Tab-separated table of C-alpha atoms and ligand atoms in Angstrom:
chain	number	residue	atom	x	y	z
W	1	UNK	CA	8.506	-9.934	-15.113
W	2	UNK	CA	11.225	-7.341	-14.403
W	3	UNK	CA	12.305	-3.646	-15.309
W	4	UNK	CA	15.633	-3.627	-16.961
W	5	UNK	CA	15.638	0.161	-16.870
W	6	UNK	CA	12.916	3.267	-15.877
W	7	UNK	CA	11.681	3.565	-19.602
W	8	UNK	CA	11.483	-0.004	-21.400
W	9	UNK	CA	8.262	-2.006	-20.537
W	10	UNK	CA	8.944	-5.032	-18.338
W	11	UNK	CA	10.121	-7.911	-20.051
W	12	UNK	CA	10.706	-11.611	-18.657
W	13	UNK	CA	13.687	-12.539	-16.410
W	14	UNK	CA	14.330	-16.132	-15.345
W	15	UNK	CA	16.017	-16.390	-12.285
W	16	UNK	CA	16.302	-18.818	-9.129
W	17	UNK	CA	15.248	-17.782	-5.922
W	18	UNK	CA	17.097	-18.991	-2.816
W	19	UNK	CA	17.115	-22.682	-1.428
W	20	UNK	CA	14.324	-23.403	1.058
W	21	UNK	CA	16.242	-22.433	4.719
W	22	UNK	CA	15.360	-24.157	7.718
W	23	UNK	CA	12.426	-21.159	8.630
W	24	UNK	CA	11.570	-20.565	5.006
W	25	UNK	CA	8.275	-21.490	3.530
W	26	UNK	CA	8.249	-21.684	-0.381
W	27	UNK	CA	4.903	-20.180	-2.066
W	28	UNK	CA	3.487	-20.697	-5.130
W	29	UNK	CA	2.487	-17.640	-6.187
W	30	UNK	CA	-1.178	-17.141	-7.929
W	31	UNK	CA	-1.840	-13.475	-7.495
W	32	UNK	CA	0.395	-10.095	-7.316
W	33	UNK	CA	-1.406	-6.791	-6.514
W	34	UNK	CA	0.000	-3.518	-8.555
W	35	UNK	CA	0.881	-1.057	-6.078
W	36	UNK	CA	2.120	2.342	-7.370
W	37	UNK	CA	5.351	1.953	-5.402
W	38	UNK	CA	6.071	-0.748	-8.089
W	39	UNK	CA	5.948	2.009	-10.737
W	40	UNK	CA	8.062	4.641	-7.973
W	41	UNK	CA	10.369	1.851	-8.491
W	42	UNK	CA	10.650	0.902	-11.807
W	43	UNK	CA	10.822	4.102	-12.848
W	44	UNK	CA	13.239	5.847	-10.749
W	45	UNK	CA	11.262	8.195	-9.162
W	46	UNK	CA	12.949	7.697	-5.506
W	47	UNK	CA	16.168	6.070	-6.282
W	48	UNK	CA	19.053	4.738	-8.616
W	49	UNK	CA	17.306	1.184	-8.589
W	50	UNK	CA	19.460	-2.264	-8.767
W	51	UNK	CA	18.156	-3.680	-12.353
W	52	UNK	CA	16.980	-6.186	-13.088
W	53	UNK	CA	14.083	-5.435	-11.022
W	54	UNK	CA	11.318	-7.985	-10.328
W	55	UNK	CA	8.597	-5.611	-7.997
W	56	UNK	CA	5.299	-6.670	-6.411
W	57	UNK	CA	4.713	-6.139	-2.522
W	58	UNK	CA	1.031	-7.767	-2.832
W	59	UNK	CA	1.465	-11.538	-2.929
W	60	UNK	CA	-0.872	-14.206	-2.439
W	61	UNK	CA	-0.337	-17.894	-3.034
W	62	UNK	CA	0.125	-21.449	-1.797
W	63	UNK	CA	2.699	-23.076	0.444
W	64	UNK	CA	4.347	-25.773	-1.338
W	65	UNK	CA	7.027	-26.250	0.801
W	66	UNK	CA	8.110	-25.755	4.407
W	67	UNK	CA	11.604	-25.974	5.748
W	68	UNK	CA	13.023	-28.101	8.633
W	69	UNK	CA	12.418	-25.913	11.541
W	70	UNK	CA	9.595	-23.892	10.068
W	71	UNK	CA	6.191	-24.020	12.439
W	72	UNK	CA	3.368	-21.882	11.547
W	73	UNK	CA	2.536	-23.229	8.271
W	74	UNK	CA	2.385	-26.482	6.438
W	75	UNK	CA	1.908	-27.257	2.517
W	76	UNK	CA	-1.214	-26.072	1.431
W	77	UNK	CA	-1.933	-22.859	3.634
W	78	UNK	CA	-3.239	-19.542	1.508
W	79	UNK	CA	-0.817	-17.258	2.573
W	80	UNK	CA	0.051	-13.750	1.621
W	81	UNK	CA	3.492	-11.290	1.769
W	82	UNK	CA	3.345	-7.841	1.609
W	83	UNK	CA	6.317	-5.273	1.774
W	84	UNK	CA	8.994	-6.462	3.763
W	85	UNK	CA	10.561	-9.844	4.229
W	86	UNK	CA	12.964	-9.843	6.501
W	87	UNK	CA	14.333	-7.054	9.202
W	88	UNK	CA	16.824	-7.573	12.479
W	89	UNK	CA	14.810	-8.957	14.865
W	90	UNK	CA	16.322	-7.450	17.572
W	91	UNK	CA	16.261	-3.227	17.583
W	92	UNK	CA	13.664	-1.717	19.765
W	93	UNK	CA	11.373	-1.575	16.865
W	94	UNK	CA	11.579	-5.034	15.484
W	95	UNK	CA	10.770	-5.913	19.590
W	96	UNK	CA	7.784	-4.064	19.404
W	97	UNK	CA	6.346	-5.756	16.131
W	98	UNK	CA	7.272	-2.238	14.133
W	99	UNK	CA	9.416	-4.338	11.524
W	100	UNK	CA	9.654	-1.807	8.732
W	101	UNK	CA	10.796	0.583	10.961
W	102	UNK	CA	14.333	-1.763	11.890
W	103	UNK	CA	16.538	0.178	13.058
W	104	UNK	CA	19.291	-1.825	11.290
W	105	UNK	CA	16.658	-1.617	8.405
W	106	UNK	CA	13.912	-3.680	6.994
W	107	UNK	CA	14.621	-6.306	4.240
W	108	UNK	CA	11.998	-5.257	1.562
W	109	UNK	CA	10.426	-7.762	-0.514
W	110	UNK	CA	12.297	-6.700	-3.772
W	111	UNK	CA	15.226	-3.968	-4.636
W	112	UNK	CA	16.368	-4.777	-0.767
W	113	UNK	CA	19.780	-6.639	0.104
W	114	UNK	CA	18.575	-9.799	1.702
W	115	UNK	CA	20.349	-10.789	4.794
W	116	UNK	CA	22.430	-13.182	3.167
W	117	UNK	CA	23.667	-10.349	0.784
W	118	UNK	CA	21.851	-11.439	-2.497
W	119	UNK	CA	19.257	-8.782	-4.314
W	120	UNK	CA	15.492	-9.933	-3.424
W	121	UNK	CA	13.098	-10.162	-6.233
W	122	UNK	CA	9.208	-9.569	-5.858
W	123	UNK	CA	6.029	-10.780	-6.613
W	124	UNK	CA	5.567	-10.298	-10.462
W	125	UNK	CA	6.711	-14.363	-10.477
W	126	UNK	CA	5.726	-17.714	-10.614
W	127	UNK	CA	7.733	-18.856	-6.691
W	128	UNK	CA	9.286	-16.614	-3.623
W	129	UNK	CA	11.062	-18.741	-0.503
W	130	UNK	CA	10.098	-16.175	2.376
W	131	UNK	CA	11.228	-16.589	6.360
W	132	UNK	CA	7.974	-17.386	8.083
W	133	UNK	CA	7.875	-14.927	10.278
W	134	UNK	CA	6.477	-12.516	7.174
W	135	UNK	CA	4.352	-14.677	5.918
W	136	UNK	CA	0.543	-13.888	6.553
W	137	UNK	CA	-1.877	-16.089	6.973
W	138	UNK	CA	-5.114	-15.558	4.688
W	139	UNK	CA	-8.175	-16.398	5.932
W	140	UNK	CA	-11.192	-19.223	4.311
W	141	UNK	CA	-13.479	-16.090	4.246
W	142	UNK	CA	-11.354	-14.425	1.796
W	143	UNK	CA	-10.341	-15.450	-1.661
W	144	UNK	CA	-7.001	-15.536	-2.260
W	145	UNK	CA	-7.550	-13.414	-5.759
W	146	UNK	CA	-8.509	-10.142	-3.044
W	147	UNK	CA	-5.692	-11.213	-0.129
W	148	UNK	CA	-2.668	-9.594	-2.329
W	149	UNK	CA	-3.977	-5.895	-2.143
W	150	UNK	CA	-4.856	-6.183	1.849
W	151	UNK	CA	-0.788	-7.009	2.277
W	152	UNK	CA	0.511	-3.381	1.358
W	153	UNK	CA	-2.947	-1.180	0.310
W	154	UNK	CA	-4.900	-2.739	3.296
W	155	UNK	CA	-2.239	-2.555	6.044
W	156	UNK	CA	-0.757	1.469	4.735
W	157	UNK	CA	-4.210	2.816	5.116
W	158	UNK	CA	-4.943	0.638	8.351
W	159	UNK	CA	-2.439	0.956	10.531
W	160	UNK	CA	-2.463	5.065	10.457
W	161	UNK	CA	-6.378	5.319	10.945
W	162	UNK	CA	-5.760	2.961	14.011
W	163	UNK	CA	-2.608	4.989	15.003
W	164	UNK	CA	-4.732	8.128	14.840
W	165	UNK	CA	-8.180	6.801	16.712
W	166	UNK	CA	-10.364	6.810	13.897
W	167	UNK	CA	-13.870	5.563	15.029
W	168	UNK	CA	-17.493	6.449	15.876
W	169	UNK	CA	-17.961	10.277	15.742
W	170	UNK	CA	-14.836	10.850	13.657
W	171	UNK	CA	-14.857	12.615	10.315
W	172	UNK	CA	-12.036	11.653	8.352
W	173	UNK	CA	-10.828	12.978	4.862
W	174	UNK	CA	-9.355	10.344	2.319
W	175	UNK	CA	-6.906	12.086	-0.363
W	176	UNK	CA	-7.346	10.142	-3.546
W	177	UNK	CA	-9.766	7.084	-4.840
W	178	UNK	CA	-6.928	4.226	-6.058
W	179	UNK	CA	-5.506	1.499	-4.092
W	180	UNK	CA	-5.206	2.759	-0.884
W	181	UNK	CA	-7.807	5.042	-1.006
W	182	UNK	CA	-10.463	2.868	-1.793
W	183	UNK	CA	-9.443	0.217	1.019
W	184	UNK	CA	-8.770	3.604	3.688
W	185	UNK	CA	-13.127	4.400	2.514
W	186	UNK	CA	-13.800	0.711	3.581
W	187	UNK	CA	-11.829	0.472	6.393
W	188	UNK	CA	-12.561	3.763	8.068
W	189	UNK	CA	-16.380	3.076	7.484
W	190	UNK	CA	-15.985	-0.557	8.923
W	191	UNK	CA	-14.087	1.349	11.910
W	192	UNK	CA	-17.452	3.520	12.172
W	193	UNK	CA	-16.173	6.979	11.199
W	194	UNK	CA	-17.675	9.416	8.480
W	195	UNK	CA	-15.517	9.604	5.374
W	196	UNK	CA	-15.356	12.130	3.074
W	197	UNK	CA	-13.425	11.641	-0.376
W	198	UNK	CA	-11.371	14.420	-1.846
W	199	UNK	CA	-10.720	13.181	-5.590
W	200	UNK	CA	-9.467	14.717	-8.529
W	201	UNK	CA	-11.764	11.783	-10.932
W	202	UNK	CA	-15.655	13.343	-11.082
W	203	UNK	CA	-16.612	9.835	-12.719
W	204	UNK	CA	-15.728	8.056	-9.070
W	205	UNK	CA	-18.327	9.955	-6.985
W	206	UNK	CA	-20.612	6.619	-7.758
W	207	UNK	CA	-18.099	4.714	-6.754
W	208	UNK	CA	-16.740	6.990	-3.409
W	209	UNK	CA	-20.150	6.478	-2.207
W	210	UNK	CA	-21.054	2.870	-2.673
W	211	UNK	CA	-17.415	2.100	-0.728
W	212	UNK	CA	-19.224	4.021	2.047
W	213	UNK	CA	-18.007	7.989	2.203
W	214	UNK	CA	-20.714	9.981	3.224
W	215	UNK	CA	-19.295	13.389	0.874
W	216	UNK	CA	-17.067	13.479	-1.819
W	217	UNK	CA	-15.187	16.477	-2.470
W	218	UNK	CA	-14.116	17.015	-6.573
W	219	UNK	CA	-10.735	18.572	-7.528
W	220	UNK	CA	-9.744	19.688	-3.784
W	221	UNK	CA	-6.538	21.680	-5.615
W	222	UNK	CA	-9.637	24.360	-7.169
W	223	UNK	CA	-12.901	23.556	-5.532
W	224	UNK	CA	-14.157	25.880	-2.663
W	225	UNK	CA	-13.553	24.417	0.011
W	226	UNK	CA	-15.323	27.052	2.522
W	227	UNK	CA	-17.980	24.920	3.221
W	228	UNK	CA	-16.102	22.464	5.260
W	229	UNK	CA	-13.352	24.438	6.657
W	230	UNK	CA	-12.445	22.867	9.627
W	231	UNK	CA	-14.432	19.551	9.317
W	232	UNK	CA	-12.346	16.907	9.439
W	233	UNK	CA	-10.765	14.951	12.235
W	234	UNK	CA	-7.900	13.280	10.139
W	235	UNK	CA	-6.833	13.179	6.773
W	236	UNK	CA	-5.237	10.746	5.363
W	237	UNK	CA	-3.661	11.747	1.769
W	238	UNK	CA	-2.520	8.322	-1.093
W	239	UNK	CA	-1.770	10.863	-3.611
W	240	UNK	CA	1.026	9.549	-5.343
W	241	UNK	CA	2.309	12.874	-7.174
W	242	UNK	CA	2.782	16.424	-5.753
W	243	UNK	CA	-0.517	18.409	-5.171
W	244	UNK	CA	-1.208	21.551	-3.142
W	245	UNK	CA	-1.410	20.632	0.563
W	246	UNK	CA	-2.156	24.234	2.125
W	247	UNK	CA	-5.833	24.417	0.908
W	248	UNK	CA	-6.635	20.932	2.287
W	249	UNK	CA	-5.066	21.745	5.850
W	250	UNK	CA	-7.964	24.104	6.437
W	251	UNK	CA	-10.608	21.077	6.299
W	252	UNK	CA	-8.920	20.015	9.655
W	253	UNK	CA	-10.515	20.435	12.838
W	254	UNK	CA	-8.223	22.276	15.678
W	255	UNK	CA	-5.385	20.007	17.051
W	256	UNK	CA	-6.282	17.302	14.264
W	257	UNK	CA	-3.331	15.468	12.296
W	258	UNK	CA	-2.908	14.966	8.340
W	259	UNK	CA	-1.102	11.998	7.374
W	260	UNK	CA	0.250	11.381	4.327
W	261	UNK	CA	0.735	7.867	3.050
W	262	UNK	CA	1.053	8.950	-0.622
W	263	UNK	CA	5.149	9.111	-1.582
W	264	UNK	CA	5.792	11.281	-4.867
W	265	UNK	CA	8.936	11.536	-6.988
W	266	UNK	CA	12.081	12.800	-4.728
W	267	UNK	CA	12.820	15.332	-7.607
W	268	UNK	CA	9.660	17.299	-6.305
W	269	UNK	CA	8.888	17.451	-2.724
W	270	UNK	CA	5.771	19.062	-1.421
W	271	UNK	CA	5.391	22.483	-0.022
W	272	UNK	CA	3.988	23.372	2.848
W	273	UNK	CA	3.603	27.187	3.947
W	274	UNK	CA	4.889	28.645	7.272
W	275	UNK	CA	1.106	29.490	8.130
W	276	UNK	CA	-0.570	26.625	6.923
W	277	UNK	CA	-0.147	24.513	10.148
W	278	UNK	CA	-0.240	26.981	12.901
W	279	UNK	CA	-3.356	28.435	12.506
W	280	UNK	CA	-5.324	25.426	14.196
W	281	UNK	CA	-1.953	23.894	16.087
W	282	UNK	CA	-2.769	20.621	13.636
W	283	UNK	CA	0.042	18.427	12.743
W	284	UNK	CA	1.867	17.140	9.447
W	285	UNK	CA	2.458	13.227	10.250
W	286	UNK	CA	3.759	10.148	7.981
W	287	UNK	CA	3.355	6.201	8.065
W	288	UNK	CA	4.817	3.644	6.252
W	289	UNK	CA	2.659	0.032	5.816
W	290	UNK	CA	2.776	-1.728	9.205
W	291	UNK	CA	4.110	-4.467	11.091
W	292	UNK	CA	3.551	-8.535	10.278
W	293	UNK	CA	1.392	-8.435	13.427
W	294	UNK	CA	-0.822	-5.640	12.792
W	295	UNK	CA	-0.973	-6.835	9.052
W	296	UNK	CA	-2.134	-10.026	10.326
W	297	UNK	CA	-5.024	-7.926	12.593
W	298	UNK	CA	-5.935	-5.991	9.439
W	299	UNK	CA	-6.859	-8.954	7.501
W	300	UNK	CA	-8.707	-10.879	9.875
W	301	UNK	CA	-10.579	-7.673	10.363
W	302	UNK	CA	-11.161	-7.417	6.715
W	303	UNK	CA	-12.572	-11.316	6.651
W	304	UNK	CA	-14.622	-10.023	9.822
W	305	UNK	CA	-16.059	-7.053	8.020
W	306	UNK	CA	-16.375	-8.216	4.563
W	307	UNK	CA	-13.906	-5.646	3.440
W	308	UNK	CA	-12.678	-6.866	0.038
W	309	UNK	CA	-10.565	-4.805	-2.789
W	310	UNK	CA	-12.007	-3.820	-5.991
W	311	UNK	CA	-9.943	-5.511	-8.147
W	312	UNK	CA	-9.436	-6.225	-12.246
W	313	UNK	CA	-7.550	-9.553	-12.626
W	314	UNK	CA	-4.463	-9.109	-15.435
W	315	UNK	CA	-1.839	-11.164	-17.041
W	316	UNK	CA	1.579	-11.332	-16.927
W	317	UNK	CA	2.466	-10.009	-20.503
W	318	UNK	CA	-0.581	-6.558	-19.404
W	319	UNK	CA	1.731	-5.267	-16.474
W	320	UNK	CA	3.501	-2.540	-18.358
W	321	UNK	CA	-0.112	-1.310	-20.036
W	322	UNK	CA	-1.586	-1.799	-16.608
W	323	UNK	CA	1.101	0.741	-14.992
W	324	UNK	CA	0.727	3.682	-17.614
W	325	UNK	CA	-3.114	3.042	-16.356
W	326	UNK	CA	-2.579	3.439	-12.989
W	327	UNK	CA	-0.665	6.594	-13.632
W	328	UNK	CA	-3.692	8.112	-15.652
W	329	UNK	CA	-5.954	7.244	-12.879
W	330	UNK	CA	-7.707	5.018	-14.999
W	331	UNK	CA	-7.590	1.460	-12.353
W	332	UNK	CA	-10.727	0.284	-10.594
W	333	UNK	CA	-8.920	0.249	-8.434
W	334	UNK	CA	-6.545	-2.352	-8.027
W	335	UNK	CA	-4.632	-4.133	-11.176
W	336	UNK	CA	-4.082	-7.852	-9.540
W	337	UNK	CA	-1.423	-10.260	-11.716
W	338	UNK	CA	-3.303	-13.716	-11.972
W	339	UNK	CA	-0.116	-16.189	-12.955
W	340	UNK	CA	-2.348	-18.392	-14.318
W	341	UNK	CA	-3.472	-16.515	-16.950
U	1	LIG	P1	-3.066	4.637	-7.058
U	1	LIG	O1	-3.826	3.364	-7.037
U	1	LIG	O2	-2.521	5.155	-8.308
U	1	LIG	O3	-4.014	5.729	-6.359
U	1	LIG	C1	-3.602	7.033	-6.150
U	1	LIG	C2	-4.778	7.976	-6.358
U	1	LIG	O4	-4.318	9.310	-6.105
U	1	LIG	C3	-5.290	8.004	-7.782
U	1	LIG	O5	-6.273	7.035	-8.032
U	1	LIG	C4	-5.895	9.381	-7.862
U	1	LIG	O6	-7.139	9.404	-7.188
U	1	LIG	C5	-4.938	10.200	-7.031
U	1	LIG	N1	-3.884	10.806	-7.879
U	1	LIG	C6	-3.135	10.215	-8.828
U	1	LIG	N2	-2.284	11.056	-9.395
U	1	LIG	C7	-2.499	12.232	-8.792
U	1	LIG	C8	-1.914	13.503	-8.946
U	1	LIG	N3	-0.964	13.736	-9.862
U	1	LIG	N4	-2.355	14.495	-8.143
U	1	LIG	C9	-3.328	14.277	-7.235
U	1	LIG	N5	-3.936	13.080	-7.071
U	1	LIG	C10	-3.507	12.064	-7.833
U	1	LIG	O7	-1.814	4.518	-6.062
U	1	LIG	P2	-1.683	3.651	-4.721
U	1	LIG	O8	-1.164	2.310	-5.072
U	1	LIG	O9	-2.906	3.796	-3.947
U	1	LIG	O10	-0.477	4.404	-4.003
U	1	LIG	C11	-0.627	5.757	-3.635
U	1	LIG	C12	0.672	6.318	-3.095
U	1	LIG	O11	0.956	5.710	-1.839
U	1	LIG	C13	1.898	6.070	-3.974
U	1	LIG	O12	2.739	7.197	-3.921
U	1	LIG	C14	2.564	4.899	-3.275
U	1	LIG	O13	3.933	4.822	-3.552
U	1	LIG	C15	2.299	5.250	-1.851
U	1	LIG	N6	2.399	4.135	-0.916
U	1	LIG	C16	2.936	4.411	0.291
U	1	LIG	C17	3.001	3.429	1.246
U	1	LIG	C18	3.513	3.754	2.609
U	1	LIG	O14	3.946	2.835	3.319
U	1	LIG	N7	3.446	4.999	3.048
U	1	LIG	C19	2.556	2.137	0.940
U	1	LIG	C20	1.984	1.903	-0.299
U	1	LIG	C21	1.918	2.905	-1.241
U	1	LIG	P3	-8.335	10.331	-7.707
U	1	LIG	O15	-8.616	9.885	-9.098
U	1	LIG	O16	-9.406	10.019	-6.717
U	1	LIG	O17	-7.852	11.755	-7.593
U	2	LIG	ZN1	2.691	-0.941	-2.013
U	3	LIG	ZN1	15.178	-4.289	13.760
């Protein structure tokens, strides 16, 4: 399923992907997560975007073929691909396993010129042939309907509450209950910290606290926040859309960092005032999902921990409904594509 422009729904688009290379592993696809990049994509909101666009970052599926030289998997292995499919291999980052920070640039996993110069096309489909080395390897313990949503939900939220300590004794604030939030409540729990919830939904308190938060904070843009001014050791904000920032730097402790993970339209960038910041020396700090090593580590720590997504299973022809629902906050909490259906 593909955009053909930022205001049509998505309609179908047959196309071939690439013959199976020597290192490429060809996956039948079974499930696609909905991310709300997809919809940042399709509809424009960060760039002029190369239509036809197939999106999906969250796949999960079945090897059905391996090429000549290819070693990790064989036919038959659940395996999973999240944002990026390709980078240089060589720059300092790609040498430290920080892939989608390439310094010559990550190949994404759609909208991205793929190293041999064609377009790459995403995970709303039936196939992808994907380089093994970006292929992730998806545990017995977890069903391959829930592995889509750990590949760029899962590893966003992970890799910054690892980056920033988050542990035992650590309070840590998670901006919004969707996708990534929900996973960040898991994880952060799992990691033994105390989570607090800031949502703008007052029907997902339930919910904030059965995914393990300990408080939930409702409509952080009006509530009173004096009550726990300075209480946080981290935030870490999904908001996808621009929302006052100032009043929720005051819930952080001296010296602590907010990160946010959340990436609105480019046609409205956040403000931050000049006083916001200094009062408690804290920091402003970004992230951007994580590297095919630590997405491996995050989910054989979900399969460890039992961390699974909440998921509703849709099909192919409900994508376009399913997006104008995740943009009214109305997904519980992650739309997953089932090809089969
Ligand atoms: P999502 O499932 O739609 O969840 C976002 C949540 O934010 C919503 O459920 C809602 O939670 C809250 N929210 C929505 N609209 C809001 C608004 N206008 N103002 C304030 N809060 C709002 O989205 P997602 O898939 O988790 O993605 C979240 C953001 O992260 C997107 O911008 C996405 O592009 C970005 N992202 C970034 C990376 C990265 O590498 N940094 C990776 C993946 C995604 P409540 O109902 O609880 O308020
Ligand atoms: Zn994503
Ligand atoms: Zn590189």
């Amino acid at each position: 399923m593909a955009a053909y422009s930022a205001t049509q729904p998505l309609r179908l688009l047959k196309f071939e992907r690439r013959a199976l290379g020597p290192k490429d592993v060809a996956i039948q696809l079974h499930y696609c997560g909905i991310c709300h990049s997809d919809i940042h994509h399709g509809r424009e909101h960060w760039r002029q975007e190369p239509f036809p666009l197939v999106p999906g970052h969250e796949l999960a599926g079945v090897v059905v073929a391996v090429g000549s030289s290819a070693s990790r998997f064989k036919v038959g292995d659940r395996v999973g691909v999240g944002c990026m499919v390709n980078s240089c291999r060589h720059c300092s980052m790609c040498n430290v396993g920080l892939e989608q920070y390439c310094e010559n640039g990550a190949t994404f996993t759609y909208g991205s010129k793929d190293r041999d110069g064609t377009l790459t096309q995403g995970g709303y489909s039936t196939l992808n042939v994907v380089d093994e080395d970006f292929v992730i390897r998806v545990p017995d313990a977890i069903d391959l309907a829930d592995a889509g949503p750990l590949m760029c939900a899962g590893i966003t939220v992970y890799s910054p509450l690892r980056r920033w300590s988050v542990g035992p004794g650590k309070r840590v604030g998670v901006v919004g209950l969707g996708g990534l939030g929900h996973m960040a409540v898991k994880i952060a729990k799992a990691m033994g910290a105390e989570v607090t919830v800031l949502t703008t939904s007052p029907d997902k308190v339930a919910d904030a606290l059965r995914f393990g938060a300990r408080d939930v904070i409702v409509n952080p843009d009006s509530a009173d926040l004096s009550r726990h001014k300075r209480s946080l050791d981290f935030i870490l904000d999904t908001a996808p859309y621009k929302h006052k920032l100032d009043r929720l730097f005051t819930l952080l402790k001296q010296d602590a960092t907010f990160c946010m993970v959340g990436a609105g339209k480019v046609s409205e960038p956040y403000e931050i005032g000049p006083f916001s910041l200094l009062a408690a020396r804290n920091s402003y700090a970004s992230s951007q999902i994580g590297g095919i090593r630590e997405t491996q580590e995050l989910v054989d720590f979900c399969a460890l921990h039992g961390i699974r997504p909440e998921t509703s299973r849709i099909a192919m022809n409900e994508i376009s409904a399913a997006w104008d629902r995740v943009v009214d906050k109305k997904a519980r909490y992650r739309y997953v594509v089932d090809m089969k259906a």
